[in-house]
Structure formats: structure tokens, C-alpha cells
Amino acid sequence: MDKKRTAVIGIDGAPYRLMNDLSDKDVMPNFKELQKNGSFFKMQSSIPELSSVSWSSIITGNNPGIHGIFGFTDFIEGTYSLCFPNFLNLKSKAFWQRDSRKYIIINVPSTYPAQEINGFLVSGFVALDLDKAVYPSRFVSTLKKLGYRIDVDAQKGHESKPLFLKDLFETHKNRIKTYRYFWDKAGIDWDVFMFVFTGSDRLGHFLWDAYEDPNHEYHSEFLRYFELIDEEIGYIKSKLREDDALIMLSDHGMESVKTNVNINRYLTEEGFCSLDKDPKKNYNNVREGTKAFALDPARIYLHKKGRFPRGHIKTNEEVKLKEELIDSFSRLKMNGMPVIKKIFDKEEIYHGSYVEKAPDLILLPNSGFNLKGSVFKKEIFDKDIFTGKHTQEDAFLYVRGEADLPDSLNVEHVMNLIIGRDSN
Ligand SMILES: [Zn+2]
């Protein structure tokens, strides 16, 4: 008898709303077909709603207080210098590191550099060097032959939309070739096959307006990309055996940007933060006397004594300072619209040995407000080239067949679905 297998398809940055909409409009007919005999849920992303945090929660089943990834950046302990946490900094094990089954893992973000796996892994973004992104390394030449690329060249999105779209579709095409090869031609008799589309997130950031507006010059290109994803959903569906499980999911949602909101600028105007203006120094610009500052997207750090070199906030001053910050953020408005929907204390949302490393407060914005942690902005509100931004409450999860899941489903709940069946 054939063994039961699990296929997992990730679509980075694809909101529940969009999946529903494109299924209704027959842009994604294969997904529509699957919806009829499966369970389709809205899912909460991580907090903050970033790919690095969210995928780390998905693959470990843990919250950031346990897996230790709180963003794309973090502070090197005891300094204002930034580091970029990677797979080596993940403090709990990914599901493929927990048992002896065979795994194929393709393009899952935040899995760089590649580590030993029983099967095959190629890291997703941010992966700097293909040679270090592949395990076992004998497959590097295979990937090169397949024309595999780790990521879309986002620089092209800044230069020209046609060049960006060309690169997006090419990267997609080569990724498809690669996953199809590993599905049944690489000689790996896998138990779990996980594959993530990440061009969807890039497309969403640069051209969300093209999705929302049917008259936009790139509307059909936007839809075309999701048609191509749907073709692969159809391909995988046709390749699955009857008993195989199928899971699809996203790490966070996406929506239109109304405005960027520069949190450090607001903290400066409210008297919490004072910064030098040396472009080479980044967070080393934080002056003595600063009470709090933000790291992207909206992670607030109290300027604590002992934690930062010029920090002066004592433990017994923290509660009052947090109250002042919460009060201040509740007054942050644009044209009368409140910017902040919710403010979380780290103790409220994180648990585990690494909560101490977490930011002290994390802001969740109201719809359309894109919170930013940049140090050098002169205005609180501004815009840039991006028309799409992440959402926290609008990720999706699809499971073929009946699925019994908690009402307030979040990304930490997914891992057990992936490995929880017949895993001995
Ligand atoms: Zn994104």
C-alpha cells in the first residue's frame, strides 16, 4: 500500500479575501474546485505580520517568544547595531528536524542558510548565496541547470513595472520547473512536500493597486500571476493520491496602502525620542534622554538601562512609560482617522524563554496604515512606490477534507496539521 503523504503549498502574502474573490471570478478554477471538498479558513498572521516571523511560527508551531524571531532585523545585544536573524538563529526546531521522515522543502522564507535535512531543502528569501541555500549540496548544479532563482529582483520593481513583471514571471517559471522536478524526478521518496510561492508578496507590494482597479494597465498581469499559481494547484491536485493530504496557506494578508506612518517621527514629535542625523549611524543616532524608539514595522523598544548603552529607563519606570506611549498612540490620527487599532504588550502575546528579547510594545494598525520604523523621516505621513501592505487578520488556510481547528486560528496552529498524521 502506498504511504500517506502531505503536500503543502504556501502563497506568501495572499489574503483570504483575494483567494475567495479570485475563486468567485474563476481566475482560480482549480482552487474553486478544491474549496468544494475542503475546509477554507481565515487565519491570523503572527504579530508583527511579517514573513520572517510568520513562516518561523508556521514551521515550528511556536510563537516568537519560543522561536526567537521577532522581525527581519533585531538589535545585537547591548548595542544599537542591527543584525539580520536567519535560520541559525531560530531557537526551536522546524517540523522536518523533528522526525526521520523524508521531506522536500522548497522556498520557505527564513530557512537560510540550509541545514541538514532528510530529503532536500532550498531556502527562500532572504537567501544570499545559492550555494549555501541548498542541502544536500549535490543539488546546487541541478538547480543551476533548472535556472532556479531565489527571489524576484525587487530593484526592478523600483525601476520599471514591465521589467519587474518580466522578472516575476521568469522566476516563477523556473521555480515551477524546479518543484516539478523534485516532486517525482529527483529520486526522493518524500513524506512531506512543502513549496512556497513568494512572487505573490512582491507583486502585492508593487501592484496591489492593479488588483483593486480593473482599469489599471497591469490588472490582467496581476490576475495572470494568480492564474499561473492556480495551474500549479491543479497540477499538484492531479498528482496527489487519494489518501494524500493537501494543505494551502499564506503567512499574512495584503491590502492597499493609504499612507505610510513613520513611528519614530511621531515618537520624536511627542517627545519620546531624540535622534542625531548621521546617515551612517542608523540606530546609533539614538540620543541620551530618548525614552522609546521603533524598529520596523512597529516594534517599540523602551530605552532601558542595561539593555542599550545610553538607556536610562529603570524597571520601576516601565509601566508608567508604557501607559504614556499607549495614550500617545491612541491620539495618533490622520484626517481624524485613528491610525492604531491595537497595542500589545509583549507579555500579552509572547511566551517562552526569549520574551525578554522581544520588543516591549507592538502596534497593530487600522486598515490602510503602513507602519514604518525608519530613523530618518521628516514627516509622520508619507508615501513611497509600494501600493500594497501586509495585514494581520486576513491570512488563509485550506485543508482538503474536514479539518477540526480552533475558532481563533493562527499561524502557530498549522504545523500539527502538516506532521500530525501517521507521523510514526
Ligand atoms: Zn511582504
Tab-separated table of C-alpha atoms and ligand atoms in Angstrom:
chain	number	residue	atom	x	y	z
A	1	MET	CA	0.000	0.000	0.000
A	2	ASP	CA	1.199	3.499	-0.771
A	3	LYS	CA	2.221	5.576	2.216
A	4	LYS	CA	0.149	8.633	3.058
A	5	ARG	CA	1.864	11.842	2.125
A	6	THR	CA	1.275	15.548	2.761
A	7	ALA	CA	1.668	18.344	0.227
A	8	VAL	CA	1.809	21.934	1.475
A	9	ILE	CA	1.508	24.891	-0.889
A	10	GLY	CA	2.330	28.305	0.555
A	11	ILE	CA	1.323	31.551	-1.172
A	12	ASP	CA	3.212	34.379	0.507
A	13	GLY	CA	1.067	37.429	1.178
A	14	ALA	CA	-2.149	36.036	-0.319
A	15	PRO	CA	-5.136	37.224	1.709
A	16	TYR	CA	-8.238	35.143	2.414
A	17	ARG	CA	-10.262	37.855	0.683
A	18	LEU	CA	-8.259	37.608	-2.541
A	19	MET	CA	-8.400	33.793	-2.651
A	20	ASN	CA	-12.180	33.974	-2.267
A	21	ASP	CA	-12.505	36.727	-4.833
A	22	LEU	CA	-10.334	35.040	-7.485
A	23	SER	CA	-12.129	31.762	-6.907
A	24	ASP	CA	-15.520	33.511	-7.375
A	25	LYS	CA	-14.288	35.176	-10.560
A	26	ASP	CA	-12.959	31.888	-11.968
A	27	VAL	CA	-9.403	33.219	-12.105
A	28	MET	CA	-8.545	30.237	-9.878
A	29	PRO	CA	-10.835	27.414	-11.058
A	30	ASN	CA	-8.713	24.629	-9.536
A	31	PHE	CA	-8.781	26.292	-6.153
A	32	LYS	CA	-12.533	26.790	-6.553
A	33	GLU	CA	-12.945	23.081	-7.208
A	34	LEU	CA	-10.902	22.218	-4.117
A	35	GLN	CA	-12.967	24.565	-1.957
A	36	LYS	CA	-15.969	22.309	-2.597
A	37	ASN	CA	-14.429	19.361	-0.787
A	38	GLY	CA	-12.173	21.016	1.720
A	39	SER	CA	-12.075	23.463	4.611
A	40	PHE	CA	-11.143	27.066	3.913
A	41	PHE	CA	-10.377	29.338	6.858
A	42	LYS	CA	-9.394	32.879	7.579
A	43	MET	CA	-6.229	32.776	9.691
A	44	GLN	CA	-4.415	35.256	11.941
A	45	SER	CA	-0.827	36.008	11.000
A	46	SER	CA	1.929	36.461	13.562
A	47	ILE	CA	2.477	39.738	15.426
A	48	PRO	CA	4.127	41.580	13.797
A	49	GLU	CA	2.664	40.379	10.487
A	50	LEU	CA	5.982	39.782	8.743
A	51	SER	CA	7.013	36.829	6.586
A	52	SER	CA	10.102	36.032	8.671
A	53	VAL	CA	8.099	35.876	11.899
A	54	SER	CA	5.080	34.190	10.407
A	55	TRP	CA	6.875	31.415	8.488
A	56	SER	CA	9.063	30.764	11.550
A	57	SER	CA	5.842	30.234	13.532
A	58	ILE	CA	4.346	28.059	10.792
A	59	ILE	CA	7.314	25.678	10.546
A	60	THR	CA	7.908	25.412	14.303
A	61	GLY	CA	4.355	25.672	15.619
A	62	ASN	CA	5.676	28.146	18.198
A	63	ASN	CA	5.230	31.800	18.997
A	64	PRO	CA	8.177	34.239	18.704
A	65	GLY	CA	8.831	34.035	22.465
A	66	ILE	CA	9.935	30.443	21.811
A	67	HIS	CA	11.396	30.559	18.300
A	68	GLY	CA	13.105	33.916	18.889
A	69	ILE	CA	12.383	35.600	15.518
A	70	PHE	CA	10.680	38.967	16.023
A	71	GLY	CA	11.346	40.615	12.653
A	72	PHE	CA	13.723	40.807	9.683
A	73	THR	CA	16.036	42.836	11.937
A	74	ASP	CA	16.938	42.763	15.607
A	75	PHE	CA	19.407	44.526	17.878
A	76	ILE	CA	22.753	42.930	18.612
A	77	GLU	CA	22.556	42.533	22.353
A	78	GLY	CA	23.759	45.552	24.318
A	79	THR	CA	24.144	47.756	21.220
A	80	TYR	CA	22.143	49.886	18.800
A	81	SER	CA	23.542	47.886	15.865
A	82	LEU	CA	21.196	45.766	13.816
A	83	CYS	CA	21.549	42.119	12.913
A	84	PHE	CA	19.528	40.056	10.464
A	85	PRO	CA	18.348	36.875	12.199
A	86	ASN	CA	18.451	33.818	9.947
A	87	PHE	CA	17.696	30.089	10.163
A	88	LEU	CA	20.678	29.545	12.504
A	89	ASN	CA	19.050	31.940	14.991
A	90	LEU	CA	15.761	30.039	15.048
A	91	LYS	CA	15.537	28.686	18.588
A	92	SER	CA	13.074	25.861	18.046
A	93	LYS	CA	13.126	23.055	15.518
A	94	ALA	CA	11.357	23.178	12.178
A	95	PHE	CA	8.949	20.269	11.645
A	96	TRP	CA	11.346	18.492	9.285
A	97	GLN	CA	14.001	18.447	12.019
A	98	ARG	CA	11.800	16.514	14.436
A	99	ASP	CA	11.450	13.036	12.976
A	100	SER	CA	13.051	10.698	10.481
A	101	ARG	CA	10.571	11.036	7.635
A	102	LYS	CA	11.633	12.354	4.237
A	103	TYR	CA	10.997	15.985	3.454
A	104	ILE	CA	11.240	18.237	0.430
A	105	ILE	CA	11.168	21.897	1.390
A	106	ILE	CA	11.321	24.480	-1.392
A	107	ASN	CA	11.458	28.246	-0.996
A	108	VAL	CA	10.193	28.593	2.580
A	109	PRO	CA	11.274	32.089	3.719
A	110	SER	CA	13.730	32.404	6.629
A	111	THR	CA	15.290	28.951	6.154
A	112	TYR	CA	18.708	30.281	5.065
A	113	PRO	CA	21.393	29.020	5.356
A	114	ALA	CA	20.233	25.497	4.525
A	115	GLN	CA	20.764	22.951	7.312
A	116	GLU	CA	20.910	19.182	7.193
A	117	ILE	CA	17.600	17.578	6.228
A	118	ASN	CA	16.452	14.041	5.443
A	119	GLY	CA	15.467	14.875	1.875
A	120	PHE	CA	16.051	18.197	0.135
A	121	LEU	CA	15.787	21.887	1.011
A	122	VAL	CA	16.334	25.097	-0.909
A	123	SER	CA	15.932	28.224	1.237
A	124	GLY	CA	13.549	31.053	0.421
A	125	PHE	CA	14.284	34.763	0.932
A	126	VAL	CA	16.383	36.233	2.462
A	127	ALA	CA	18.979	33.864	0.969
A	128	LEU	CA	22.169	35.479	-0.188
A	129	ASP	CA	24.075	32.703	-1.945
A	130	LEU	CA	22.541	29.724	-3.761
A	131	ASP	CA	25.492	27.507	-2.772
A	132	LYS	CA	24.584	27.975	0.893
A	133	ALA	CA	20.836	27.765	0.277
A	134	VAL	CA	20.784	24.119	-0.813
A	135	TYR	CA	21.002	20.848	1.137
A	136	PRO	CA	22.378	18.402	0.114
A	137	SER	CA	24.835	20.456	-1.901
A	138	ARG	CA	24.964	17.961	-4.771
A	139	PHE	CA	21.666	19.525	-5.930
A	140	VAL	CA	23.192	23.002	-6.439
A	141	SER	CA	24.167	22.118	-10.002
A	142	THR	CA	20.678	20.697	-10.657
A	143	LEU	CA	19.125	23.988	-9.544
A	144	LYS	CA	21.532	25.998	-11.659
A	145	LYS	CA	20.628	23.874	-14.676
A	146	LEU	CA	16.944	24.494	-13.977
A	147	GLY	CA	17.645	28.247	-13.917
A	148	TYR	CA	16.434	28.449	-10.339
A	149	ARG	CA	16.358	31.894	-8.696
A	150	ILE	CA	15.885	32.518	-5.013
A	151	ASP	CA	13.884	35.693	-5.375
A	152	VAL	CA	12.480	38.235	-7.783
A	153	ASP	CA	14.853	41.170	-8.272
A	154	ALA	CA	12.870	43.761	-6.302
A	155	GLN	CA	15.162	46.511	-7.577
A	156	LYS	CA	13.440	46.089	-10.949
A	157	GLY	CA	10.137	46.991	-9.309
A	158	HIS	CA	11.612	50.367	-8.434
A	159	GLU	CA	12.989	50.899	-11.926
A	160	SER	CA	10.204	49.743	-14.211
A	161	LYS	CA	6.989	47.783	-13.847
A	162	PRO	CA	7.357	45.883	-17.168
A	163	LEU	CA	10.889	44.761	-16.192
A	164	PHE	CA	9.645	43.733	-12.762
A	165	LEU	CA	6.773	41.696	-14.258
A	166	LYS	CA	9.111	40.017	-16.734
A	167	ASP	CA	11.418	39.020	-13.885
A	168	LEU	CA	8.463	37.899	-11.747
A	169	PHE	CA	7.117	35.561	-14.442
A	170	GLU	CA	10.567	34.199	-15.318
A	171	THR	CA	11.400	33.475	-11.696
A	172	HIS	CA	8.010	31.815	-11.347
A	173	LYS	CA	8.526	29.647	-14.433
A	174	ASN	CA	11.892	28.364	-13.231
A	175	ARG	CA	10.572	27.687	-9.755
A	176	ILE	CA	7.766	25.614	-11.247
A	177	LYS	CA	10.284	23.585	-13.260
A	178	THR	CA	12.240	23.016	-10.048
A	179	TYR	CA	9.421	21.893	-7.806
A	180	ARG	CA	8.027	19.616	-10.528
A	181	TYR	CA	11.471	18.023	-10.828
A	182	PHE	CA	11.697	17.398	-7.081
A	183	TRP	CA	8.105	16.141	-6.921
A	184	ASP	CA	8.897	12.918	-8.744
A	185	LYS	CA	12.145	13.074	-10.724
A	186	ALA	CA	14.839	13.631	-8.086
A	187	GLY	CA	14.526	10.128	-6.662
A	188	ILE	CA	13.424	11.272	-3.201
A	189	ASP	CA	10.521	9.238	-1.850
A	190	TRP	CA	9.113	12.049	0.270
A	191	ASP	CA	6.538	12.050	3.048
A	192	VAL	CA	6.011	15.820	3.176
A	193	PHE	CA	6.482	18.183	0.244
A	194	MET	CA	6.320	21.907	1.037
A	195	PHE	CA	6.632	24.564	-1.603
A	196	VAL	CA	6.061	28.340	-1.289
A	197	PHE	CA	5.194	30.877	-3.980
A	198	THR	CA	6.816	34.152	-2.933
A	199	GLY	CA	6.369	36.281	-6.068
A	200	SER	CA	2.809	36.850	-4.814
A	201	ASP	CA	4.116	39.026	-1.970
A	202	ARG	CA	6.373	41.056	-4.273
A	203	LEU	CA	3.525	41.508	-6.746
A	204	GLY	CA	1.212	42.587	-3.926
A	205	HIS	CA	3.619	45.236	-2.651
A	206	PHE	CA	4.343	46.765	-6.046
A	207	LEU	CA	0.978	46.342	-7.769
A	208	TRP	CA	-1.839	45.917	-5.273
A	209	ASP	CA	-3.487	48.893	-6.986
A	210	ALA	CA	-3.518	46.814	-10.190
A	211	TYR	CA	-5.563	44.156	-8.404
A	212	GLU	CA	-8.048	46.603	-6.894
A	213	ASP	CA	-8.599	48.590	-10.090
A	214	PRO	CA	-9.920	46.630	-13.126
A	215	ASN	CA	-8.870	49.518	-15.386
A	216	HIS	CA	-5.283	49.519	-14.177
A	217	GLU	CA	-2.804	48.909	-17.013
A	218	TYR	CA	-1.397	45.848	-15.208
A	219	HIS	CA	-4.677	44.421	-13.895
A	220	SER	CA	-4.589	41.444	-16.245
A	221	GLU	CA	-0.912	40.745	-15.409
A	222	PHE	CA	-1.799	40.692	-11.731
A	223	LEU	CA	-4.572	38.184	-12.361
A	224	ARG	CA	-2.324	36.213	-14.734
A	225	TYR	CA	0.151	35.532	-11.938
A	226	PHE	CA	-2.603	34.002	-9.797
A	227	GLU	CA	-3.888	32.048	-12.816
A	228	LEU	CA	-0.409	30.526	-13.055
A	229	ILE	CA	-0.453	29.675	-9.350
A	230	ASP	CA	-3.834	28.063	-9.882
A	231	GLU	CA	-2.477	25.976	-12.771
A	232	GLU	CA	0.105	24.569	-10.359
A	233	ILE	CA	-2.574	23.909	-7.755
A	234	GLY	CA	-4.310	21.917	-10.492
A	235	TYR	CA	-1.091	20.091	-11.374
A	236	ILE	CA	-0.456	19.094	-7.761
A	237	LYS	CA	-4.090	18.074	-7.323
A	238	SER	CA	-3.757	15.763	-10.314
A	239	LYS	CA	-0.561	14.243	-8.920
A	240	LEU	CA	-1.870	13.557	-5.420
A	241	ARG	CA	-3.050	10.115	-4.452
A	242	GLU	CA	-6.480	9.818	-2.927
A	243	ASP	CA	-5.165	9.426	0.621
A	244	ASP	CA	-2.619	12.228	0.436
A	245	ALA	CA	-3.298	15.345	2.498
A	246	LEU	CA	-3.273	18.762	0.865
A	247	ILE	CA	-2.756	21.994	2.770
A	248	MET	CA	-2.552	25.509	1.338
A	249	LEU	CA	-1.828	28.629	3.302
A	250	SER	CA	-0.477	32.155	3.379
A	251	ASP	CA	1.678	33.825	6.024
A	252	HIS	CA	-0.220	37.144	6.091
A	253	GLY	CA	-2.706	39.088	4.009
A	254	MET	CA	-2.352	42.201	1.848
A	255	GLU	CA	-4.319	45.422	1.328
A	256	SER	CA	-3.989	48.927	-0.138
A	257	VAL	CA	-1.644	51.410	1.461
A	258	LYS	CA	-3.430	54.625	2.428
A	259	THR	CA	-0.258	56.146	3.828
A	260	ASN	CA	3.000	55.196	5.484
A	261	VAL	CA	3.236	56.183	9.126
A	262	ASN	CA	6.730	56.891	10.391
A	263	ILE	CA	6.594	55.836	14.018
A	264	ASN	CA	9.984	57.222	15.043
A	265	ARG	CA	8.999	60.623	13.622
A	266	TYR	CA	5.817	60.540	15.709
A	267	LEU	CA	7.744	59.482	18.824
A	268	THR	CA	10.128	62.383	18.203
A	269	GLU	CA	7.311	64.914	17.864
A	270	GLU	CA	5.683	63.529	21.014
A	271	GLY	CA	8.919	63.972	22.949
A	272	PHE	CA	9.732	60.286	23.487
A	273	CYS	CA	12.606	60.096	21.071
A	274	SER	CA	15.567	62.242	20.090
A	275	LEU	CA	17.849	61.336	17.176
A	276	ASP	CA	21.089	62.559	15.653
A	277	LYS	CA	21.091	62.825	11.878
A	278	ASP	CA	24.148	60.855	10.813
A	279	PRO	CA	23.030	58.616	7.918
A	280	LYS	CA	25.874	56.168	8.595
A	281	LYS	CA	24.816	55.511	12.163
A	282	ASN	CA	21.228	54.243	11.865
A	283	TYR	CA	20.048	53.432	15.429
A	284	ASN	CA	23.316	54.700	16.868
A	285	ASN	CA	21.629	58.063	16.311
A	286	VAL	CA	19.502	57.430	19.405
A	287	ARG	CA	20.448	60.182	21.852
A	288	GLU	CA	20.715	60.117	25.586
A	289	GLY	CA	17.368	61.005	27.139
A	290	THR	CA	15.389	59.085	24.499
A	291	LYS	CA	12.623	57.114	26.190
A	292	ALA	CA	11.485	54.833	23.369
A	293	PHE	CA	12.020	54.106	19.678
A	294	ALA	CA	10.670	51.810	16.982
A	295	LEU	CA	12.133	49.086	14.810
A	296	ASP	CA	10.362	48.045	11.596
A	297	PRO	CA	7.489	47.726	11.223
A	298	ALA	CA	6.174	48.919	14.590
A	299	ARG	CA	8.097	47.238	17.347
A	300	ILE	CA	8.533	49.666	20.234
A	301	TYR	CA	11.579	49.347	22.482
A	302	LEU	CA	11.797	51.163	25.797
A	303	HIS	CA	15.246	52.741	26.121
A	304	LYS	CA	16.102	50.557	29.074
A	305	LYS	CA	19.088	50.895	31.352
A	306	GLY	CA	21.249	47.808	30.899
A	307	ARG	CA	19.718	46.909	27.539
A	308	PHE	CA	21.037	49.838	25.484
A	309	PRO	CA	24.318	51.738	26.025
A	310	ARG	CA	22.630	55.116	26.644
A	311	GLY	CA	19.450	53.600	28.063
A	312	HIS	CA	18.112	55.131	31.275
A	313	ILE	CA	14.604	53.682	31.822
A	314	LYS	CA	14.587	51.786	35.109
A	315	THR	CA	12.411	48.730	35.744
A	316	ASN	CA	10.114	50.675	38.081
A	317	GLU	CA	9.527	53.319	35.385
A	318	GLU	CA	8.438	50.901	32.669
A	319	VAL	CA	4.740	50.597	33.484
A	320	LYS	CA	4.218	54.362	33.547
A	321	LEU	CA	6.155	54.875	30.319
A	322	LYS	CA	4.147	52.183	28.559
A	323	GLU	CA	0.944	53.926	29.690
A	324	GLU	CA	2.196	57.227	28.314
A	325	LEU	CA	3.077	55.583	24.991
A	326	ILE	CA	-0.287	53.826	24.743
A	327	ASP	CA	-2.028	57.126	25.470
A	328	SER	CA	0.062	58.906	22.858
A	329	PHE	CA	-0.550	56.291	20.142
A	330	SER	CA	-4.285	56.384	20.830
A	331	ARG	CA	-4.168	60.051	19.810
A	332	LEU	CA	-2.308	59.391	16.541
A	333	LYS	CA	-4.726	60.265	13.723
A	334	MET	CA	-4.723	61.178	10.054
A	335	ASN	CA	-7.646	63.351	8.910
A	336	GLY	CA	-9.498	62.291	12.042
A	337	MET	CA	-8.917	58.578	11.411
A	338	PRO	CA	-7.183	56.728	14.253
A	339	VAL	CA	-4.032	55.034	12.970
A	340	ILE	CA	-3.516	52.403	15.650
A	341	LYS	CA	-6.010	49.615	16.133
A	342	LYS	CA	-4.369	47.769	18.972
A	343	ILE	CA	-1.253	47.932	21.110
A	344	PHE	CA	0.120	44.692	22.500
A	345	ASP	CA	2.362	44.315	25.495
A	346	LYS	CA	4.951	41.624	24.824
A	347	GLU	CA	3.825	39.683	27.904
A	348	GLU	CA	0.329	39.561	26.475
A	349	ILE	CA	1.186	37.911	23.153
A	350	TYR	CA	4.505	36.105	23.635
A	351	HIS	CA	5.513	33.296	25.961
A	352	GLY	CA	8.733	31.322	26.237
A	353	SER	CA	12.387	31.750	27.105
A	354	TYR	CA	13.006	34.547	24.597
A	355	VAL	CA	10.282	37.007	25.628
A	356	GLU	CA	12.988	39.170	27.225
A	357	LYS	CA	14.442	39.768	23.735
A	358	ALA	CA	11.085	40.880	22.354
A	359	PRO	CA	10.103	44.494	21.719
A	360	ASP	CA	8.184	45.939	24.680
A	361	LEU	CA	5.108	47.036	22.745
A	362	ILE	CA	3.917	46.024	19.283
A	363	LEU	CA	1.472	48.176	17.316
A	364	LEU	CA	-1.232	46.855	15.032
A	365	PRO	CA	-2.569	49.480	12.588
A	366	ASN	CA	-6.049	50.176	11.317
A	367	SER	CA	-6.722	49.316	7.692
A	368	GLY	CA	-4.515	51.104	5.153
A	369	PHE	CA	-1.909	52.454	7.560
A	370	ASN	CA	1.557	51.110	6.786
A	371	LEU	CA	3.649	51.441	9.947
A	372	LYS	CA	7.378	52.022	9.417
A	373	GLY	CA	10.364	52.140	11.727
A	374	SER	CA	12.694	54.280	9.637
A	375	VAL	CA	15.018	56.572	11.586
A	376	PHE	CA	15.366	59.483	9.163
A	377	LYS	CA	11.880	60.518	8.028
A	378	LYS	CA	10.945	64.182	8.306
A	379	GLU	CA	7.176	63.690	8.158
A	380	ILE	CA	4.888	61.378	10.101
A	381	PHE	CA	2.842	60.539	6.999
A	382	ASP	CA	4.320	59.892	3.572
A	383	LYS	CA	4.076	57.569	0.586
A	384	ASP	CA	6.509	55.570	-1.489
A	385	ILE	CA	6.363	53.296	-4.519
A	386	PHE	CA	4.541	50.445	-2.738
A	387	THR	CA	0.770	50.217	-3.092
A	388	GLY	CA	0.245	47.052	-1.031
A	389	LYS	CA	0.969	46.313	2.628
A	390	HIS	CA	0.603	43.325	4.919
A	391	THR	CA	-2.467	42.592	7.018
A	392	GLN	CA	-2.526	40.578	10.237
A	393	GLU	CA	-6.057	39.212	10.295
A	394	ASP	CA	-6.513	38.051	6.741
A	395	ALA	CA	-4.160	35.139	6.010
A	396	PHE	CA	-5.788	31.929	4.777
A	397	LEU	CA	-5.608	28.207	5.387
A	398	TYR	CA	-7.071	25.489	3.202
A	399	VAL	CA	-7.181	21.819	4.181
A	400	ARG	CA	-8.547	19.139	1.903
A	401	GLY	CA	-11.294	17.241	3.682
A	402	GLU	CA	-12.712	18.003	7.104
A	403	ALA	CA	-10.470	19.938	9.455
A	404	ASP	CA	-11.079	20.429	13.133
A	405	LEU	CA	-9.364	23.652	14.102
A	406	PRO	CA	-9.703	26.291	16.818
A	407	ASP	CA	-12.032	29.257	16.207
A	408	SER	CA	-9.294	31.836	16.544
A	409	LEU	CA	-6.928	30.113	14.167
A	410	ASN	CA	-3.410	31.472	13.833
A	411	VAL	CA	-0.206	30.525	12.058
A	412	GLU	CA	1.110	28.564	15.058
A	413	HIS	CA	-1.679	26.014	14.632
A	414	VAL	CA	-0.583	24.834	11.206
A	415	MET	CA	2.451	22.678	11.977
A	416	ASN	CA	0.464	19.909	13.651
A	417	LEU	CA	-1.677	19.631	10.547
A	418	ILE	CA	1.452	19.138	8.469
A	419	ILE	CA	3.099	16.479	10.607
A	420	GLY	CA	0.336	15.421	12.960
A	421	ARG	CA	-0.934	12.441	10.993
A	422	ASP	CA	0.691	8.999	10.780
A	423	SER	CA	3.917	10.571	11.862
A	424	ASN	CA	5.412	7.464	13.480
B	1	ZN	ZN	5.749	41.373	2.094
